[in-house]
């Protein structure tokens, strides 16, 4: 009986047309040919069995083969074996095809009879006023849908209606047959990402049938195209923003030092990623044996920092208020041991790779925003260059004042801002001017300047904050390892994609009250202002403003004595020399040295003639390894996740994550306080 039920459960009647029992002649034979084959069609056709009803009423379709006739000889030769006694035996494949087809018809007939019976029962039952009054939910639902139709609120309450319909639909069937619409799946994924596992389970258990179970949610996340691999750049995913321009930013944050095994890439992550020509090398640590992994662990530094590259898309003209969230291009562990030329080459690599995908990077940033969002373009230029001129006046005054002239250059630098800060001021001002010129020459859209406030590394900082906020509700841990961040960034990418790509805005997300005010449309006069900008006049005003700022000090007197009293005389040549910006040769030497170190520091070569396939030997007196994934046998499909080792002359398999735990001597911690965290990571890197 059970086997019969199992057979019925595997029958898919959807392959049959709904009108199969009304089809006659060629319409019926075409279905037979499609599902049972040409031979079965010919057998039915020669007997004039031209409908499903006739076929179900015949007990033995092959009985006519026992008739001696010239008309049946051809079909007999094609469909039967003839024994030496003259008996015809139908070929097993033809019997099976016909048997399966008849089963389909019988099952389809049973389904239609059940549907017919249900329709009859439905017609016999009707909802009375007493029944509605007995169930207040029905009364409220009817009233809600009536008001919704009359007020035309389908667009604003679209998701709510879909949620109610899907919930009530699932409540009428068993839990094994629950179904969910795409909007419900998207809502469930967002809820899981924002609320965590505990909150999700609480809602799912108390709103039975409303959202999918956790395995389905995890499957949806894993199958998304937002997966991030350490040190790999996701240039292919930039097309999702439908914008051809954007800013790139780069920043680091402290992470918990920990080497971990990544099953998806069969590599170890958490070590300081090698940098070649400025570009990180993905999947670098892939040892084949436990000895190779021990060599890696003992000769490579576990990364104290996480380096992140973020792409901030510029909103398009037709969707100016919908600013996309920053997109994670790449993330990898670092120890901050790279040169200026490494950074420059990495930026060039990112620029060219984005250009290959039809996206142009119009600026790189590693510092904070320096202009308010509401500032006009002319005010941005003047403010940026005013700061530049103040810094230049300040430095020139320091160089020309005898009181501060000493043999030690460092003592002079004590009275000036830091070298990275000054370089940042100059780069920002020149880049802003470069963008304005490109827009005036119509090489860039005006939206690139209107959204200049996006040109900053706050996208990286926002990403770090969001990743830390994804900690579990009952966890006090806000920091993460490199692997933790990569997993969390995948969830954030899915969430941001859903926020940006909602065509009908089914789901509503909370927005900070400041962002609500900032989302107002850009006025047309700000766009028109760009065409009439007088760049030289604006920069001249910036110089006058800088002079006005310092005129109450004694700077101008000293500068006038040395002939530095005009905009033309305030050239940055001396500053460039003093700050050591012309270091191409030194940086090239650093690059060459780094390359040599990478070549000499290769910890293993799987293709080398010296590599051996023999098992790694571990001497131990233990025979039981509770808590460590050391097993005697493994599934061959999981072979790459284990090291093959020999313990006491016995072959064992050690999971690669357990190998990380086995070799880790110290458990590192990172402070939850941001100030303490920055101080610690600065001390570690220094």
Coordinates of C-alpha atoms in Angstrom, one line a residue, residues 56-406:
X56 CA -8.8 3.5 -20.3
X57 CA -11.8 1.2 -21.2
X58 CA -9.6 -1.4 -23.0
X59 CA -8.1 -4.1 -20.8
X60 CA -5.3 -5.4 -23.2
X61 CA -4.1 -3.0 -25.9
X62 CA -1.7 -5.6 -27.2
X63 CA -4.2 -8.5 -27.7
X64 CA -4.5 -7.7 -31.4
X65 CA -0.9 -9.0 -32.0
X66 CA -2.2 -12.6 -31.8
X67 CA -4.3 -11.9 -35.0
X68 CA -2.7 -13.1 -38.2
X69 CA -3.2 -10.3 -40.7
X70 CA -1.2 -8.5 -43.4
X71 CA -2.2 -5.2 -41.9
X72 CA -0.6 -5.9 -38.6
X73 CA 2.6 -7.6 -39.8
X74 CA 4.6 -4.3 -40.2
X75 CA 3.7 -3.2 -36.6
X76 CA 4.4 -6.6 -35.3
X77 CA 7.9 -6.6 -36.8
X78 CA 8.6 -3.2 -35.3
X79 CA 7.1 -3.7 -31.9
X80 CA 7.5 -7.4 -31.0
X81 CA 9.9 -10.2 -30.8
X82 CA 8.7 -13.4 -32.5
X83 CA 9.5 -16.7 -30.7
X84 CA 10.3 -20.0 -32.4
X85 CA 6.9 -21.2 -31.5
X86 CA 5.3 -18.3 -33.4
X87 CA 4.3 -16.3 -30.4
X88 CA 4.6 -12.5 -30.5
X89 CA 6.1 -10.8 -27.4
X90 CA 5.9 -7.0 -27.1
X91 CA 9.2 -5.2 -26.5
X92 CA 9.5 -4.2 -22.8
X93 CA 10.2 -0.5 -23.6
X94 CA 6.9 -0.2 -25.5
X95 CA 5.0 -1.9 -22.6
X96 CA 6.6 0.5 -20.1
X97 CA 5.8 3.6 -22.2
X98 CA 2.1 2.5 -22.6
X99 CA 1.9 1.6 -18.9
X100 CA 3.2 4.9 -17.7
X101 CA 0.9 6.8 -20.1
X102 CA -2.1 4.9 -18.8
X103 CA -1.1 5.7 -15.2
X104 CA -0.9 9.4 -16.1
X105 CA -4.4 9.3 -17.5
X106 CA -5.8 7.5 -14.5
X107 CA -4.2 9.9 -12.1
X108 CA -5.3 12.9 -14.1
X109 CA -8.9 11.5 -14.1
X110 CA -8.8 11.1 -10.3
X111 CA -7.6 14.7 -9.9
X112 CA -10.4 16.1 -12.1
X113 CA -13.0 14.1 -10.1
X114 CA -11.7 15.5 -6.9
X115 CA -11.7 19.0 -8.2
X116 CA -15.3 18.5 -9.5
X117 CA -16.3 17.2 -6.1
X118 CA -14.8 20.2 -4.3
X119 CA -16.5 22.5 -6.7
X120 CA -19.8 20.9 -5.9
X121 CA -19.2 21.2 -2.2
X122 CA -18.2 24.8 -2.6
X123 CA -21.4 25.5 -4.5
X124 CA -23.4 23.8 -1.8
X125 CA -21.8 26.0 0.9
X126 CA -22.2 29.8 1.0
X127 CA -21.1 32.3 3.6
X128 CA -23.9 33.6 5.7
X129 CA -23.9 36.8 7.8
X130 CA -23.9 34.7 10.9
X131 CA -20.7 33.0 9.8
X132 CA -19.0 36.3 9.2
X133 CA -20.1 37.7 12.5
X134 CA -18.8 34.6 14.2
X135 CA -15.4 35.2 12.8
X136 CA -14.3 38.9 13.2
X137 CA -11.2 38.3 11.1
X138 CA -13.3 37.7 8.0
X139 CA -15.3 40.9 8.8
X140 CA -12.2 43.0 9.2
X141 CA -10.6 41.5 6.0
X142 CA -13.7 42.2 3.9
X143 CA -13.9 45.8 5.2
X144 CA -10.2 46.3 4.6
X145 CA -10.3 45.1 1.0
X146 CA -13.5 47.2 0.3
X147 CA -11.8 50.3 1.6
X148 CA -8.6 49.4 -0.2
X149 CA -10.4 49.1 -3.6
X150 CA -12.4 52.3 -3.1
X151 CA -9.3 54.4 -2.1
X152 CA -7.0 52.8 -4.7
X153 CA -4.4 52.0 -2.1
X154 CA -3.1 48.9 -3.9
X155 CA 0.3 50.6 -4.7
X156 CA 1.0 51.8 -1.1
X157 CA -0.2 48.6 0.5
X158 CA 1.0 46.2 -2.1
X159 CA 3.3 44.2 0.1
X160 CA 0.8 44.0 3.0
X161 CA -1.8 42.6 0.7
X162 CA 0.6 40.1 -0.8
X163 CA 1.7 39.1 2.8
X164 CA -1.9 38.5 3.9
X165 CA -2.8 36.6 0.8
X166 CA 0.3 34.4 1.0
X167 CA -0.2 33.7 4.7
X168 CA -3.9 32.7 4.3
X169 CA -3.0 30.6 1.3
X170 CA -0.4 28.6 3.3
X171 CA -2.8 28.1 6.2
X172 CA -5.1 26.1 4.0
X173 CA -2.5 23.4 3.3
X174 CA 0.1 21.3 5.1
X175 CA 3.4 22.8 6.0
X176 CA 5.2 20.6 3.4
X177 CA 3.3 22.4 0.7
X178 CA 3.9 26.0 1.8
X179 CA 4.7 28.4 -1.0
X180 CA 6.1 31.9 -0.9
X181 CA 6.0 34.7 -3.5
X182 CA 9.2 36.6 -4.5
X183 CA 8.3 39.6 -2.4
X184 CA 7.8 37.4 0.7
X185 CA 11.2 35.8 0.1
X186 CA 12.9 39.2 -0.2
X187 CA 11.2 40.4 2.9
X188 CA 12.3 37.3 4.8
X189 CA 15.9 37.7 3.7
X190 CA 16.0 41.3 4.8
X191 CA 14.4 40.3 8.1
X192 CA 17.0 37.7 8.7
X193 CA 19.9 40.0 7.9
X194 CA 18.6 42.9 10.0
X195 CA 17.1 41.0 12.9
X196 CA 19.3 37.9 13.1
X197 CA 18.5 34.3 13.7
X198 CA 16.7 34.6 17.0
X199 CA 14.4 37.4 15.9
X200 CA 13.7 35.6 12.6
X201 CA 12.8 32.3 14.4
X202 CA 10.6 34.2 16.9
X203 CA 8.5 35.7 14.1
X204 CA 8.4 32.6 12.0
X205 CA 7.1 30.4 14.9
X206 CA 4.5 32.9 16.0
X207 CA 3.3 33.8 12.5
X208 CA 3.1 30.3 11.2
X209 CA 3.2 30.1 7.5
X210 CA 4.2 33.7 7.0
X211 CA 7.9 33.4 6.1
X212 CA 10.1 30.5 4.9
X213 CA 12.2 28.4 7.3
X214 CA 15.9 29.1 7.9
X215 CA 17.4 26.5 5.5
X216 CA 15.5 28.1 2.6
X217 CA 16.8 31.6 3.7
X218 CA 20.4 30.3 3.9
X219 CA 20.0 28.7 0.5
X220 CA 18.7 32.0 -1.0
X221 CA 21.7 33.9 0.4
X222 CA 24.2 31.3 -0.8
X223 CA 22.7 31.3 -4.3
X224 CA 22.9 35.1 -4.7
X225 CA 25.5 36.7 -6.9
X226 CA 26.8 38.8 -4.0
X227 CA 29.3 36.3 -2.8
X228 CA 32.6 37.9 -1.9
X229 CA 36.0 36.1 -2.0
X230 CA 39.0 37.6 -0.2
X231 CA 41.2 39.8 -2.5
X232 CA 39.0 39.3 -5.6
X233 CA 37.5 42.4 -7.2
X234 CA 33.8 42.2 -8.2
X235 CA 33.9 44.4 -11.3
X236 CA 31.2 42.3 -13.0
X237 CA 28.6 43.4 -10.4
X238 CA 29.0 47.1 -11.0
X239 CA 26.3 47.0 -13.8
X240 CA 23.6 46.6 -11.2
X241 CA 23.6 50.3 -10.4
X242 CA 22.8 51.4 -14.0
X243 CA 25.2 54.2 -13.6
X244 CA 28.4 54.7 -15.6
X245 CA 30.2 57.0 -13.1
X246 CA 31.2 56.7 -9.5
X247 CA 33.9 57.3 -6.8
X248 CA 36.2 54.7 -5.3
X249 CA 37.4 54.8 -1.7
X250 CA 39.8 52.7 0.3
X251 CA 40.1 52.3 4.0
X252 CA 41.3 49.9 6.7
X253 CA 39.9 48.8 10.1
X254 CA 41.2 46.6 12.9
X255 CA 40.1 42.9 12.9
X256 CA 40.5 40.0 15.2
X257 CA 43.7 38.2 14.2
X258 CA 42.7 34.8 13.2
X259 CA 43.5 32.4 10.3
X260 CA 40.5 30.4 9.1
X261 CA 39.7 27.9 6.4
X262 CA 37.3 28.9 3.6
X263 CA 35.5 25.9 2.2
X264 CA 34.1 27.7 -0.8
X265 CA 37.6 28.6 -2.2
X266 CA 39.6 25.8 -0.5
X267 CA 42.0 28.3 0.9
X268 CA 43.1 29.9 4.2
X269 CA 42.2 33.5 4.8
X270 CA 43.2 35.9 7.6
X271 CA 46.8 36.0 6.7
X272 CA 48.4 39.2 5.3
X273 CA 47.5 39.1 1.6
X274 CA 50.6 39.4 -0.7
X275 CA 50.6 42.5 -2.8
X276 CA 52.1 42.3 -6.3
X277 CA 52.3 45.5 -8.4
X278 CA 49.8 47.0 -5.9
X279 CA 47.2 44.3 -6.5
X280 CA 46.3 41.7 -3.9
X281 CA 46.7 38.0 -4.8
X282 CA 43.5 36.0 -4.2
X283 CA 43.5 32.4 -3.0
X284 CA 47.2 32.6 -2.2
X285 CA 47.3 30.2 0.8
X286 CA 46.2 26.8 -0.6
X287 CA 48.5 24.2 1.0
X288 CA 48.1 20.6 0.0
X289 CA 49.6 19.0 3.1
X290 CA 49.6 19.7 6.8
X291 CA 53.4 20.4 6.7
X292 CA 52.8 23.0 4.0
X293 CA 50.2 24.6 6.2
X294 CA 52.5 24.6 9.2
X295 CA 55.2 26.4 7.1
X296 CA 52.6 29.0 6.1
X297 CA 51.5 29.5 9.6
X298 CA 55.0 29.9 11.0
X299 CA 56.3 32.2 8.2
X300 CA 53.4 34.5 7.5
X301 CA 51.8 37.2 9.6
X302 CA 48.2 36.9 10.5
X303 CA 46.6 40.2 9.3
X304 CA 45.9 42.8 12.0
X305 CA 43.9 45.0 9.6
X306 CA 41.2 44.6 6.9
X307 CA 41.6 46.7 3.8
X308 CA 38.4 47.4 1.9
X309 CA 37.7 49.0 -1.5
X310 CA 34.3 50.5 -2.0
X311 CA 32.6 51.9 -5.1
X312 CA 30.1 54.7 -4.6
X313 CA 27.8 55.1 -7.7
X314 CA 26.7 58.5 -8.8
X315 CA 22.8 58.7 -9.1
X316 CA 21.5 59.0 -12.7
X317 CA 19.6 62.1 -13.8
X318 CA 16.3 60.2 -14.1
X319 CA 16.6 58.8 -10.5
X320 CA 18.6 61.6 -8.8
X321 CA 17.2 61.0 -5.3
X322 CA 17.9 57.3 -5.2
X323 CA 21.5 57.2 -4.0
X324 CA 22.9 53.7 -4.0
X325 CA 24.6 52.4 -0.9
X326 CA 28.4 51.9 -1.3
X327 CA 29.3 48.7 -3.0
X328 CA 32.1 46.4 -1.7
X329 CA 34.6 45.9 -4.6
X330 CA 37.1 43.8 -2.6
X331 CA 38.3 43.1 1.0
X332 CA 41.4 41.4 2.2
X333 CA 43.7 41.2 5.3
X334 CA 46.8 43.4 5.3
X335 CA 49.6 44.5 7.6
X336 CA 49.9 48.0 5.9
X337 CA 53.4 47.2 4.5
X338 CA 53.1 48.6 1.1
X339 CA 54.4 51.7 -0.7
X340 CA 52.9 54.8 -2.3
X341 CA 53.5 53.3 -5.7
X342 CA 51.6 50.2 -4.6
X343 CA 48.6 52.3 -3.9
X344 CA 48.9 54.2 -7.2
X345 CA 49.2 51.0 -9.2
X346 CA 46.2 49.5 -7.4
X347 CA 44.1 52.6 -8.2
X348 CA 45.2 52.4 -11.9
X349 CA 44.2 48.8 -11.9
X350 CA 40.8 49.5 -10.5
X351 CA 40.3 52.4 -12.9
X352 CA 41.1 50.4 -16.0
X353 CA 39.1 47.3 -14.8
X354 CA 36.1 49.5 -14.2
X355 CA 36.5 51.1 -17.6
X356 CA 36.5 47.7 -19.2
X357 CA 33.0 47.1 -17.6
X358 CA 31.7 50.4 -18.9
X359 CA 32.0 52.2 -15.6
X360 CA 34.3 55.3 -15.2
X361 CA 35.9 56.1 -11.8
X362 CA 35.9 59.8 -11.5
X363 CA 37.8 60.0 -8.2
X364 CA 39.7 58.1 -5.5
X365 CA 39.5 59.0 -1.9
X366 CA 41.1 57.8 1.3
X367 CA 40.0 60.6 3.6
X368 CA 36.8 62.2 5.0
X369 CA 34.4 64.4 3.1
X370 CA 35.4 68.1 3.2
X371 CA 32.4 69.8 1.8
X372 CA 28.8 69.9 3.0
X373 CA 26.1 68.3 0.8
X374 CA 24.1 71.5 0.4
X375 CA 27.1 73.6 -0.8
X376 CA 27.0 74.9 -4.4
X377 CA 29.7 74.0 -6.9
X378 CA 31.3 77.4 -6.8
X379 CA 31.4 77.4 -3.0
X380 CA 33.0 74.0 -3.1
X381 CA 35.8 75.1 -5.4
X382 CA 36.5 78.3 -3.4
X383 CA 36.4 76.6 0.0
X384 CA 38.8 73.8 -1.2
X385 CA 41.3 76.2 -2.7
X386 CA 41.1 78.6 0.2
X387 CA 42.4 75.7 2.4
X388 CA 45.1 75.0 -0.1
X389 CA 46.3 78.6 -0.1
X390 CA 46.2 78.9 3.7
X391 CA 48.4 75.8 4.0
X392 CA 50.8 77.1 1.3
X393 CA 51.1 80.5 3.1
X394 CA 51.6 78.8 6.4
X395 CA 54.4 76.6 5.1
X396 CA 56.1 79.4 3.2
X397 CA 56.0 81.5 6.3
X398 CA 57.6 78.7 8.3
X399 CA 60.4 78.4 5.8
X400 CA 61.1 82.1 5.6
X401 CA 60.9 82.9 9.3
X402 CA 64.4 82.9 10.9
X403 CA 63.0 81.9 14.3
X404 CA 62.1 78.5 13.1
X405 CA 65.1 77.9 10.8
X406 CA 67.0 75.0 12.3

